[in-house]
């Protein structure tokens, strides 16, 4: 725990009062998330159904504290290096939360090529330590 606070302190590059720091949840060994569908390189048309896969953990809604669980976030054209893994994930057009515990979504994507990833968050929307981040899947929307 001390190590985690120290890491958060270093990454934030400033003063982060430990009393306010939310601990990151340790990821169980071997946990992985992945995009089941569409397949990488697929050309698809709207609406696009994206199916979320998770092994080594369970899905639980946001706000539910249960060991070895989390909820999915879909990253659309997000550089994973730009994500702040030390706190709650933002909710944007490109970082979509599935706090209800959903395991798939059907959505409209603009025509063009998109890079999709899944990132699991804990009950507080904070990525696990280490982050459970999928490999990217690139799709082209007609
Ligand atoms: Cu979330």
mmCIF file of C-alpha atoms in Angstrom, residues 53-123:
data_model
loop_
_atom_site.group_PDB
_atom_site.id
_atom_site.type_symbol
_atom_site.label_atom_id
_atom_site.label_comp_id
_atom_site.label_asym_id
_atom_site.label_seq_id
_atom_site.Cartn_x
_atom_site.Cartn_y
_atom_site.Cartn_z
ATOM 1 C CA UNK A 53 -14.321 -10.633 -23.150
ATOM 2 C CA UNK A 54 -12.768 -11.116 -19.732
ATOM 3 C CA UNK A 55 -10.893 -14.048 -18.271
ATOM 4 C CA UNK A 56 -9.617 -14.539 -14.742
ATOM 5 C CA UNK A 57 -12.079 -12.028 -13.271
ATOM 6 C CA UNK A 58 -15.767 -11.317 -13.087
ATOM 7 C CA UNK A 59 -17.845 -8.338 -14.127
ATOM 8 C CA UNK A 60 -19.599 -6.337 -11.432
ATOM 9 C CA UNK A 61 -21.389 -2.999 -11.697
ATOM 10 C CA UNK A 62 -19.613 0.168 -10.637
ATOM 11 C CA UNK A 63 -20.002 0.843 -6.950
ATOM 12 C CA UNK A 64 -20.093 -2.833 -6.058
ATOM 13 C CA UNK A 65 -17.105 -3.926 -4.024
ATOM 14 C CA UNK A 66 -16.411 -7.550 -4.819
ATOM 15 C CA UNK A 67 -13.037 -9.202 -5.035
ATOM 16 C CA UNK A 68 -11.567 -9.860 -8.481
ATOM 17 C CA UNK A 69 -14.232 -7.962 -10.383
ATOM 18 C CA UNK A 70 -14.461 -4.808 -12.409
ATOM 19 C CA UNK A 71 -16.432 -3.149 -15.172
ATOM 20 C CA UNK A 72 -15.528 -2.515 -18.760
ATOM 21 C CA UNK A 73 -14.523 0.722 -20.441
ATOM 22 C CA UNK A 74 -14.348 0.989 -24.193
ATOM 23 C CA UNK A 75 -11.540 3.190 -25.450
ATOM 24 C CA UNK A 76 -12.174 4.537 -28.934
ATOM 25 C CA UNK A 77 -9.076 5.937 -30.625
ATOM 26 C CA UNK A 78 -7.365 6.541 -27.295
ATOM 27 C CA UNK A 79 -3.595 6.339 -27.002
ATOM 28 C CA UNK A 80 -3.145 4.073 -23.959
ATOM 29 C CA UNK A 81 -0.095 6.098 -22.957
ATOM 30 C CA UNK A 82 -2.334 9.140 -22.561
ATOM 31 C CA UNK A 83 -4.556 7.478 -19.952
ATOM 32 C CA UNK A 84 -4.137 8.345 -16.293
ATOM 33 C CA UNK A 85 -4.232 4.938 -14.612
ATOM 34 C CA UNK A 86 -3.906 6.332 -11.099
ATOM 35 C CA UNK A 87 -7.413 7.694 -10.644
ATOM 36 C CA UNK A 88 -10.987 7.333 -11.837
ATOM 37 C CA UNK A 89 -11.245 7.205 -15.616
ATOM 38 C CA UNK A 90 -12.843 10.181 -17.288
ATOM 39 C CA UNK A 91 -16.139 9.663 -19.047
ATOM 40 C CA UNK A 92 -15.854 11.059 -22.566
ATOM 41 C CA UNK A 93 -17.003 10.215 -26.084
ATOM 42 C CA UNK A 94 -13.822 8.158 -26.357
ATOM 43 C CA UNK A 95 -13.799 6.572 -22.885
ATOM 44 C CA UNK A 96 -17.144 4.878 -22.496
ATOM 45 C CA UNK A 97 -18.057 3.383 -19.115
ATOM 46 C CA UNK A 98 -20.159 0.282 -18.690
ATOM 47 C CA UNK A 99 -20.864 0.748 -15.028
ATOM 48 C CA UNK A 100 -23.974 -1.388 -15.243
ATOM 49 C CA UNK A 101 -21.798 -4.426 -15.806
ATOM 50 C CA UNK A 102 -22.602 -4.662 -19.513
ATOM 51 C CA UNK A 103 -20.564 -7.114 -21.574
ATOM 52 C CA UNK A 104 -21.386 -5.724 -24.996
ATOM 53 C CA UNK A 105 -22.543 -2.546 -26.675
ATOM 54 C CA UNK A 106 -24.140 -1.605 -29.953
ATOM 55 C CA UNK A 107 -23.213 1.874 -31.102
ATOM 56 C CA UNK A 108 -22.799 4.159 -34.070
ATOM 57 C CA UNK A 109 -19.247 4.930 -35.055
ATOM 58 C CA UNK A 110 -18.226 7.539 -37.615
ATOM 59 C CA UNK A 111 -17.149 6.155 -40.974
ATOM 60 C CA UNK A 112 -13.455 5.449 -41.075
ATOM 61 C CA UNK A 113 -10.883 3.393 -39.220
ATOM 62 C CA UNK A 114 -11.012 3.144 -35.447
ATOM 63 C CA UNK A 115 -8.802 1.595 -32.828
ATOM 64 C CA UNK A 116 -10.761 -0.037 -30.032
ATOM 65 C CA UNK A 117 -9.499 -1.238 -26.672
ATOM 66 C CA UNK A 118 -11.060 -2.391 -23.444
ATOM 67 C CA UNK A 119 -9.810 -1.261 -20.071
ATOM 68 C CA UNK A 120 -11.225 -2.668 -16.875
ATOM 69 C CA UNK A 121 -11.941 -0.404 -13.925
ATOM 70 C CA UNK A 122 -12.684 -1.225 -10.313
ATOM 71 C CA UNK A 123 -15.806 -0.161 -8.412
#
